[in-house]
Coordinates of C-alpha atoms in Angstrom, one line a residue:
X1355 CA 16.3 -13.9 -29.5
X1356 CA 14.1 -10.6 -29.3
X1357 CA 11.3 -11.1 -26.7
X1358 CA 8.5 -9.0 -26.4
X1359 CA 5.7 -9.6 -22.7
X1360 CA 3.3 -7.1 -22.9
X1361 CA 1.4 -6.6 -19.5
X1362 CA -0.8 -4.8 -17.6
X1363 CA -0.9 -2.9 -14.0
X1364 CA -4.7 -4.2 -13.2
X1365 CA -3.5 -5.3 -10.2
X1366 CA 0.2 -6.4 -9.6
X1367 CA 0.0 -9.9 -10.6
X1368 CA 0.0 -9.2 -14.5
X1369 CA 3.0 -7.4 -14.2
X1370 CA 4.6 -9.4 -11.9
X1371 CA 4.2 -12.4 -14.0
X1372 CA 5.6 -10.2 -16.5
X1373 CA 9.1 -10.0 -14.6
X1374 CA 8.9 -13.6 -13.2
X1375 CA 8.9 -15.3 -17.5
X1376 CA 11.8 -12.4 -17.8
X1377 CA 13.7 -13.7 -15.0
X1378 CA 13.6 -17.5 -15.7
X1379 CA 14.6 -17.0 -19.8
X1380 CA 17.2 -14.8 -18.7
X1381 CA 18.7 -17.6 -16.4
X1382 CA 18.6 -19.8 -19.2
X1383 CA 20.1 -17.5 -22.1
X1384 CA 21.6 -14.3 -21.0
X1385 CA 21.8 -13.2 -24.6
X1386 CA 18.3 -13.0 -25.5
X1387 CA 16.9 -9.5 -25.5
X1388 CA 13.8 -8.9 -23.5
X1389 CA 11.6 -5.9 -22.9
X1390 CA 8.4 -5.9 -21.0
X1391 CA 6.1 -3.4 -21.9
X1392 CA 2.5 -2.2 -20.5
X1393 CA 0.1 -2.0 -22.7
X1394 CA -2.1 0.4 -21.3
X1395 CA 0.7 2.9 -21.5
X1396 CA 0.8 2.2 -25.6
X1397 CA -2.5 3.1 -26.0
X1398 CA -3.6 5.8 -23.6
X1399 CA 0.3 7.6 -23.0
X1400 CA -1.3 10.6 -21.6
X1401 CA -4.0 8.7 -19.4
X1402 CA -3.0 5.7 -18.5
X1403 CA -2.5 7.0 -14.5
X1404 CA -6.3 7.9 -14.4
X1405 CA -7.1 4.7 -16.1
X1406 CA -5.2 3.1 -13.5
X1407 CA -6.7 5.4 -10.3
X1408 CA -10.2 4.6 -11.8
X1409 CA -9.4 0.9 -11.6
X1410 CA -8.5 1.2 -8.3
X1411 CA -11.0 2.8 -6.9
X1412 CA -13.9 0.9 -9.0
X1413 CA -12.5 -2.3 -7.6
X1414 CA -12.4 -1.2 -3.7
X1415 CA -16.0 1.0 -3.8
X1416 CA -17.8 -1.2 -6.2
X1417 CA -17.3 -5.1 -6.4
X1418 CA -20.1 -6.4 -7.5
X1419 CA -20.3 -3.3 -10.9
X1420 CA -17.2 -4.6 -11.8
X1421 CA -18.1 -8.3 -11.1
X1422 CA -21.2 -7.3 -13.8
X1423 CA -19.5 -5.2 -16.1
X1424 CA -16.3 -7.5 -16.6
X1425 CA -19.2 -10.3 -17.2
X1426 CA -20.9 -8.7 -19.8
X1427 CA -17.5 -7.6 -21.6
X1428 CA -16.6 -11.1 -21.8
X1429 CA -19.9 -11.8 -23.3
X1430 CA -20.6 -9.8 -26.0
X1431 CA -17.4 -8.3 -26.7
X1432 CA -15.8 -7.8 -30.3
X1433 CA -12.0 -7.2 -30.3
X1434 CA -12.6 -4.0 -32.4
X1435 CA -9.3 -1.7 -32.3
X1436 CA -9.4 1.3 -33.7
X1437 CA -7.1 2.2 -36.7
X1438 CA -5.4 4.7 -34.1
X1439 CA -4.3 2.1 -32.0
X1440 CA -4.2 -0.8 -34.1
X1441 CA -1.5 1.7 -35.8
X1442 CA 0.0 2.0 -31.7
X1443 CA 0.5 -1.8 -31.6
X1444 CA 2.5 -1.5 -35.2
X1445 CA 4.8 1.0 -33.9
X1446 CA 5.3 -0.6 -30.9
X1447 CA 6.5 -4.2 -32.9
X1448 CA 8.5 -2.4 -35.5
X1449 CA 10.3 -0.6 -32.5
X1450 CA 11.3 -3.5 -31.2
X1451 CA 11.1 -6.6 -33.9
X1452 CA 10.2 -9.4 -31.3
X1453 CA 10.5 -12.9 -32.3
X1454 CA 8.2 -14.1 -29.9
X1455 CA 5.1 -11.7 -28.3
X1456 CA 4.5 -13.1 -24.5
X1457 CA 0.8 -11.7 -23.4
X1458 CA 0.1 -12.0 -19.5
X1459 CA -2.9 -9.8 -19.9
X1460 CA -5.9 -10.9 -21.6
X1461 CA -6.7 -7.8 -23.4
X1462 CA -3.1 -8.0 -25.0
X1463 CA -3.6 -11.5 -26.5
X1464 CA -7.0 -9.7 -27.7
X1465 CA -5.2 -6.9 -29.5
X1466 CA -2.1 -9.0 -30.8
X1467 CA -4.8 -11.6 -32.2
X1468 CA -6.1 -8.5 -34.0
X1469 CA -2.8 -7.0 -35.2
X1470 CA -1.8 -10.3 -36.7
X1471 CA -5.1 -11.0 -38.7
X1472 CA -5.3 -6.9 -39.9
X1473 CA -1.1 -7.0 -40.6
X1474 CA -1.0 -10.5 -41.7
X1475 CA 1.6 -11.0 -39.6
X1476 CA 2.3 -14.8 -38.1
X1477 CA 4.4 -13.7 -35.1
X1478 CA 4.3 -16.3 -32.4
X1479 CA 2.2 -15.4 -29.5
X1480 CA 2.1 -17.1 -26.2
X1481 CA -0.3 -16.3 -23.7
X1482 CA 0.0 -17.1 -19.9
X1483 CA -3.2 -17.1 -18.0
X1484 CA -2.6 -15.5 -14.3
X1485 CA -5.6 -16.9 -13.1
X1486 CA -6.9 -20.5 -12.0
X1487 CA -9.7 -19.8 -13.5
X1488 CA -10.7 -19.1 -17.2
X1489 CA -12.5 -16.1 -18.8
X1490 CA -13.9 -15.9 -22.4
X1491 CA -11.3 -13.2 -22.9
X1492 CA -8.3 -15.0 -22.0
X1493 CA -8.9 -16.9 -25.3
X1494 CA -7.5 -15.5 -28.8
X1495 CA -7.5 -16.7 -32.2
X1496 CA -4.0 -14.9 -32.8
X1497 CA -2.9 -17.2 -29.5
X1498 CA -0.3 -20.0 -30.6
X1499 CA 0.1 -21.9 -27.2
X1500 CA -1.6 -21.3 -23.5
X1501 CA 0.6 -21.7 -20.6
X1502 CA -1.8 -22.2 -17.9
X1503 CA -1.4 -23.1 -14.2
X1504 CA -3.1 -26.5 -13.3
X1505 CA -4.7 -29.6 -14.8
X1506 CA -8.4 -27.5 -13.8
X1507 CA -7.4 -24.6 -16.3
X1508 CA -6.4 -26.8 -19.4
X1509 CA -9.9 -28.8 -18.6
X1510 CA -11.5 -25.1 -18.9
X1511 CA -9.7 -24.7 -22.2
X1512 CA -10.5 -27.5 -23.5
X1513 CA -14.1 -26.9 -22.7
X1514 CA -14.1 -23.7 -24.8
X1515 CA -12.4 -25.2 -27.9
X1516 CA -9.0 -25.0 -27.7
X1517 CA -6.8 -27.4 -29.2
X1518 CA -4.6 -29.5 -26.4
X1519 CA -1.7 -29.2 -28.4
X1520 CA -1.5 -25.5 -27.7
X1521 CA -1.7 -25.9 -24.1
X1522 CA 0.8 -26.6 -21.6
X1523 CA 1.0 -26.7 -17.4
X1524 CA 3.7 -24.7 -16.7
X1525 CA 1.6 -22.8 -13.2
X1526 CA 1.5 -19.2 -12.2
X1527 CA 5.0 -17.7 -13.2
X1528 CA 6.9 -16.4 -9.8
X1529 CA 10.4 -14.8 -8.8
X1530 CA 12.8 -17.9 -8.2
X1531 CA 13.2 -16.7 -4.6
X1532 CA 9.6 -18.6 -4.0
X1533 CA 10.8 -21.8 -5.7
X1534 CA 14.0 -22.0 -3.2
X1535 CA 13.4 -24.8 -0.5
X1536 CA 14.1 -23.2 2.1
X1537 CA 10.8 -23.3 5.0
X1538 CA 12.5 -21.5 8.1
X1539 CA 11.7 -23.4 11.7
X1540 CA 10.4 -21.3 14.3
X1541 CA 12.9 -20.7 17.1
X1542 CA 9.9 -20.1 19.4
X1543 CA 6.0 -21.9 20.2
X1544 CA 4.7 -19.2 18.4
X1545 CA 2.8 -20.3 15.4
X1546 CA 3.1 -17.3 12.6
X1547 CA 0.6 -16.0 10.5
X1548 CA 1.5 -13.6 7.7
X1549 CA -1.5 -11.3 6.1
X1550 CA -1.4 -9.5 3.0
X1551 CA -3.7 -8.5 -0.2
X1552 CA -4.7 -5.3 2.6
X1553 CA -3.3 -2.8 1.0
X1554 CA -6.1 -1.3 -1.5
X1555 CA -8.6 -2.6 1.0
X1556 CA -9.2 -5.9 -0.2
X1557 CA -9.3 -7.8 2.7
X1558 CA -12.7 -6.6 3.9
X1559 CA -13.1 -5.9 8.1
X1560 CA -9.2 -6.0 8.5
X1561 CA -9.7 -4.5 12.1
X1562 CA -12.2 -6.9 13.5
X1563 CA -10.0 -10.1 12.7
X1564 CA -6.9 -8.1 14.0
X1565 CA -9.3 -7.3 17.4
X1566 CA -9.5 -10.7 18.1
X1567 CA -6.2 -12.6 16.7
X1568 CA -4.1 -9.4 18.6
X1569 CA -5.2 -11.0 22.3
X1570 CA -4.3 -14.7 20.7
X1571 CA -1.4 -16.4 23.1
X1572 CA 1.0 -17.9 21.2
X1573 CA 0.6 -16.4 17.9
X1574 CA 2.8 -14.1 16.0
X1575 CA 1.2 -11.5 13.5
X1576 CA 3.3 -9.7 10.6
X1577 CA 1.0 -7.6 8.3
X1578 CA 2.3 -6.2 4.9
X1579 CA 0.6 -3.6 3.7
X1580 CA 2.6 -2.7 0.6
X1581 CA 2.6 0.8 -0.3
X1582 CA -0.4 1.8 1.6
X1583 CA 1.2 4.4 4.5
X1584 CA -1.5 5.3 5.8
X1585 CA -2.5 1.3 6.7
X1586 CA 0.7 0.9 7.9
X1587 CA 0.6 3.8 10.6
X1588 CA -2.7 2.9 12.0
X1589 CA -1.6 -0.5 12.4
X1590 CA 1.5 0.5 13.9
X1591 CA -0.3 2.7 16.4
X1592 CA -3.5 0.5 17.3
X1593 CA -1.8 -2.8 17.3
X1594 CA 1.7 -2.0 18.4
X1595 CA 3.0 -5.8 19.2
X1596 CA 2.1 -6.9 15.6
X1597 CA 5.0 -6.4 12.9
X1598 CA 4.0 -4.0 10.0
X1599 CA 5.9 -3.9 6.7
X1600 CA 5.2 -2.2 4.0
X1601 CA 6.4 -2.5 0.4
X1602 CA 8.6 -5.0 0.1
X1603 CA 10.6 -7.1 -2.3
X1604 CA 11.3 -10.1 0.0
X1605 CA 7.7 -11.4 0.7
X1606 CA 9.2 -14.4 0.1
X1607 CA 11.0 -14.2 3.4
X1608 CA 8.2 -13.5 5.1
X1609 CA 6.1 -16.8 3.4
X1610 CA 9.1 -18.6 4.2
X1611 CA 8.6 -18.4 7.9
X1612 CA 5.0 -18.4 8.5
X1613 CA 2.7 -21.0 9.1
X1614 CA -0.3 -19.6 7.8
X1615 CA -1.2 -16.8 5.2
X1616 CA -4.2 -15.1 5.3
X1617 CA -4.6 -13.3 1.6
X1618 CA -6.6 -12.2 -1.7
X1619 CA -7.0 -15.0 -3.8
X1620 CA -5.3 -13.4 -6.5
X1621 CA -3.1 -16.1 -9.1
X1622 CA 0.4 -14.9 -8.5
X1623 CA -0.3 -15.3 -4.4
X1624 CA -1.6 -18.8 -4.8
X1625 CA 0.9 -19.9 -6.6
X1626 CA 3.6 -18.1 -4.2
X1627 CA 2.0 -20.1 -1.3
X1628 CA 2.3 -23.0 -3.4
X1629 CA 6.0 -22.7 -3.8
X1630 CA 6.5 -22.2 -0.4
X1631 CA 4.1 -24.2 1.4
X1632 CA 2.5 -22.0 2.7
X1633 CA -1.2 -22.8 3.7
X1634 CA -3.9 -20.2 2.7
X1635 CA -6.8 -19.0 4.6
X1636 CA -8.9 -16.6 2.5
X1637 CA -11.9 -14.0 3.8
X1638 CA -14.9 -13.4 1.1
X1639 CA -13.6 -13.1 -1.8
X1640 CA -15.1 -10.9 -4.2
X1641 CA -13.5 -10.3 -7.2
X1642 CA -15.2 -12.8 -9.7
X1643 CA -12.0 -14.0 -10.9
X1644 CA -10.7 -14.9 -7.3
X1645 CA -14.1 -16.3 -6.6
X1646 CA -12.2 -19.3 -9.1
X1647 CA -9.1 -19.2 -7.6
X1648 CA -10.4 -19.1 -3.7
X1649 CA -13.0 -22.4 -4.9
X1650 CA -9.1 -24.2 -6.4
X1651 CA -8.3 -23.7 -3.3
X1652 CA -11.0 -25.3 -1.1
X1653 CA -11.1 -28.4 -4.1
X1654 CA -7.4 -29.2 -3.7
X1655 CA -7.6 -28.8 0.2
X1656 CA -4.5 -26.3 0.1
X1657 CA -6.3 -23.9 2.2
X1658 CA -9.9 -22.5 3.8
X1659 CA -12.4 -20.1 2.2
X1660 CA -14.5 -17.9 5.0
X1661 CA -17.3 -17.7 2.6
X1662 CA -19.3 -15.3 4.5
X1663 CA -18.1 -12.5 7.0
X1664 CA -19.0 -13.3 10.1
X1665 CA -17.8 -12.5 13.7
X1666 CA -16.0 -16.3 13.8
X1667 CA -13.4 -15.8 11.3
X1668 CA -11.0 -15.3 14.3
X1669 CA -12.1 -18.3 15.9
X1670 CA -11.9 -20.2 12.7
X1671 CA -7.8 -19.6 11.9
X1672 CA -6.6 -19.9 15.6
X1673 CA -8.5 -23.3 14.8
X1674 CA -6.6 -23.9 11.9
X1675 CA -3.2 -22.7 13.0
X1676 CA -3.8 -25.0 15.8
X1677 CA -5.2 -28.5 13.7
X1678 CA -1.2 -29.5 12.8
X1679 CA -2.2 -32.1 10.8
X1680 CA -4.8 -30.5 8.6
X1681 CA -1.3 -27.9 8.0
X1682 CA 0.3 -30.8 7.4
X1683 CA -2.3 -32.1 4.9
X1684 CA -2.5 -28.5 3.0
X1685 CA 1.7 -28.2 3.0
X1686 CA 1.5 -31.8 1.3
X1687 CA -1.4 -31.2 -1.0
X1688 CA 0.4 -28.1 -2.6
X1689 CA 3.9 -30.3 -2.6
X1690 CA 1.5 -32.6 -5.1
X1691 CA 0.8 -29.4 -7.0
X1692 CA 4.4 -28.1 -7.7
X1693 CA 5.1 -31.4 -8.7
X1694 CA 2.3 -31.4 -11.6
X1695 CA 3.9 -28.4 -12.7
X1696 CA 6.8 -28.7 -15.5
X1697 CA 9.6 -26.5 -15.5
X1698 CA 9.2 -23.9 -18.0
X1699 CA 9.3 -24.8 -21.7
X1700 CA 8.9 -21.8 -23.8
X1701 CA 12.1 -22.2 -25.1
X1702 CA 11.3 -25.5 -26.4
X1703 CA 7.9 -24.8 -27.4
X1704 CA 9.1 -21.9 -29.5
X1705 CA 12.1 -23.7 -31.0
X1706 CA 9.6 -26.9 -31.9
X1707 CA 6.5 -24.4 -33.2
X1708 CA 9.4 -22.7 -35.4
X1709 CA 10.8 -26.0 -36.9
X1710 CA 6.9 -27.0 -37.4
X1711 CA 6.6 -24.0 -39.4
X1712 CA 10.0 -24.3 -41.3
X1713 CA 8.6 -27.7 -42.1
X1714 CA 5.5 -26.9 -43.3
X1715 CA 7.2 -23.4 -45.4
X1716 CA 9.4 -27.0 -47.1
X1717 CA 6.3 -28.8 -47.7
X1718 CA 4.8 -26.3 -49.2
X1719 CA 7.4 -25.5 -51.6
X1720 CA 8.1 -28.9 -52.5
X1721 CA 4.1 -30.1 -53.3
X1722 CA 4.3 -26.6 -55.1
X1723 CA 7.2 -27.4 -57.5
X1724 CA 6.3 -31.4 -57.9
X1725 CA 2.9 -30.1 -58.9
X1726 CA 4.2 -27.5 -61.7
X1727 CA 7.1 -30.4 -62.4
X1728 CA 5.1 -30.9 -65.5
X1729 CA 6.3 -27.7 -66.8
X1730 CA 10.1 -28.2 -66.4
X1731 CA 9.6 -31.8 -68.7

């Protein structure tokens, strides 16, 4: 079976969706072919770094544009391709003659929708939304099933239209390594907090919390800061008993051990927190689509939201590190959560949505030839 995910570096979660579907269908059939390919690099080849610098930098210096901008885009946009690229998207799917098209981008279920109504082609499509929450965008006429990651986002859905037959709870797709039960004691009193989501910025007044949390007895501080050096020296220098890491492929480890992780509120590190247990404490978001996730969070009790910066955010997690039972609550809440999750059925889903169609293909044939019977007697 030829598989084709098309993705998206807007942020890291796209992509590392992306890798986690490739992962789990090549546990379950090493045979099938799979490529994941970014989109963005399709259609801008020459500019997709810049589109990608612009991003970041739009994101970090102005919040609340973007918040605006990706708003209005939702709300009056027309998925209108030009012939150049619509033409792009053809190349790319007679390069590699995918069975099955896997979108964890919204934009790509936009433009596949598109290629299949202009080529009249009836490729499946499955999309799988990385956030809690639901955008306009996210939703695709081309789109043959929604893999979506809680009970709140099929509600969403089904808000908007969308059939519940095409929608399945399958969560946040991550690596396996965050799935693994395997929560690692502490061999000290020290109660460990892990932050992360720093390292284009996005945790907003990163020094004041780390002020106050660095003259915390009995805590334990390790900050990844991914591939931002210049983060991770100044940390290293002006907060020298706190463990710095930067990029890193075994976050799970890290999760694993910690008590507490203060974070973005991004999909893919929810639903890592999830997997581990890990309890969530969350500063301002302000991305509009993390706005979603970080309220999930608060409604399910599997974390806290500081709503509002303030000079009491420090206060407020040694609290919470300290309140074991309200841990313990949030570690069971989010056991509830993996549970309402099913293991992954694309497989299934495809094989079923292909036999549906084989099906209908007979139907249609046989009403076709009993109707012109007339003719043969």
């Amino acid at each position: 079976m030829r598989i084709l995910i098309l993705t998206s570096h807007f942020g890291m979660g796209h992509y590392c969706a992306a890798e986690a579907i490739k992962e789990e269908l090549l546990e379950s059939n090493t045979d099938d072919i799979i490529e994941i390919v970014d989109i963005v690099k399709v259609l801008f080849p020459i500019m997709h770094k810049l589109v990608y610098r612009f991003f970041t930098l739009f994101i970090c210096r102005f919040s609340c544009v973007y918040n605006f901008i990706n708003s209005f885009a939702m709300k009056h946009e027309k998925t209108c391709l030009k012939r150049r690229n619509l033409n792009k998207i053809n190349s790319l799917i007679e390069k590699y003659n995918p069975d099955l098209i896997i979108s964890t981008w919204s934009a790509c279920s936009r433009f596949i929708s598109t290629y299949k109504q202009e080529y009249e082609d009836d490729i499946q499509l499955y999309t799988y939304i990385t956030d809690i929450t639901v955008h306009d965008g996210w939703i695709a006429n081309g789109t043959n099933m929604y893999f979506v990651a809680a009970r709140s986002t099929m509600e969403l859905l089904l808000s908007k239209g969308v059939d519940a037959e095409k929608i399945i709870i399958n969560g946040i797709p991550v690596r396996k390594y965050f799935k693994k039960e395997m929560k690692v004691q502490s061999i000290d009193n020290k109660k460990k907090i892990l932050i992360m989501g720093g390292g284009l910025g996005l945790i907003r007044n990163l020094d004041n919390i780390l002020d106050q949390l660095y003259e915390s007895r009995g805590v334990h501080i390790t900050i990844i800061t991914g591939k931002n050096k210049k983060l991770l020296k100044k940390i290293k220098k002006d907060y020298p008993k706190i463990d710095v890491v930067g990029y890193t492929d075994q976050v799970y480890k890290y999760m694993e051990r910690s008590d507490l992780l203060i974070t973005k509120p991004g999909g893919i590190s929810t639903f890592e927190a999830i997997y581990t247990t890990t309890p969530l404490y969350i500063i301002k978001p302000f991305l509009s689509q993390e706005v979603g996730n970080a309220e999930f969070i608060e409604k399910m009790l599997i974390g806290k939201i500081a709503w509002e910066d303030n000079s009491n955010i420090s206060e407020d997690i040694i609290s919470l590190i300290s309140n074991e039972r309200l841990l313990e609550e949030m570690k069971y809440n989010m056991q509830l959560l993996k549970n309402e999750v099913s293991e992954s059925k694309l497989k299934k889903v495809y094989e079923r949505n292909m036999k549906k169609d084989v099906d209908n293909c007979n139907n249609i044939i046989f009403n076709s030839i009993w109707n012109n019977s007339y003719i043969i007697l």
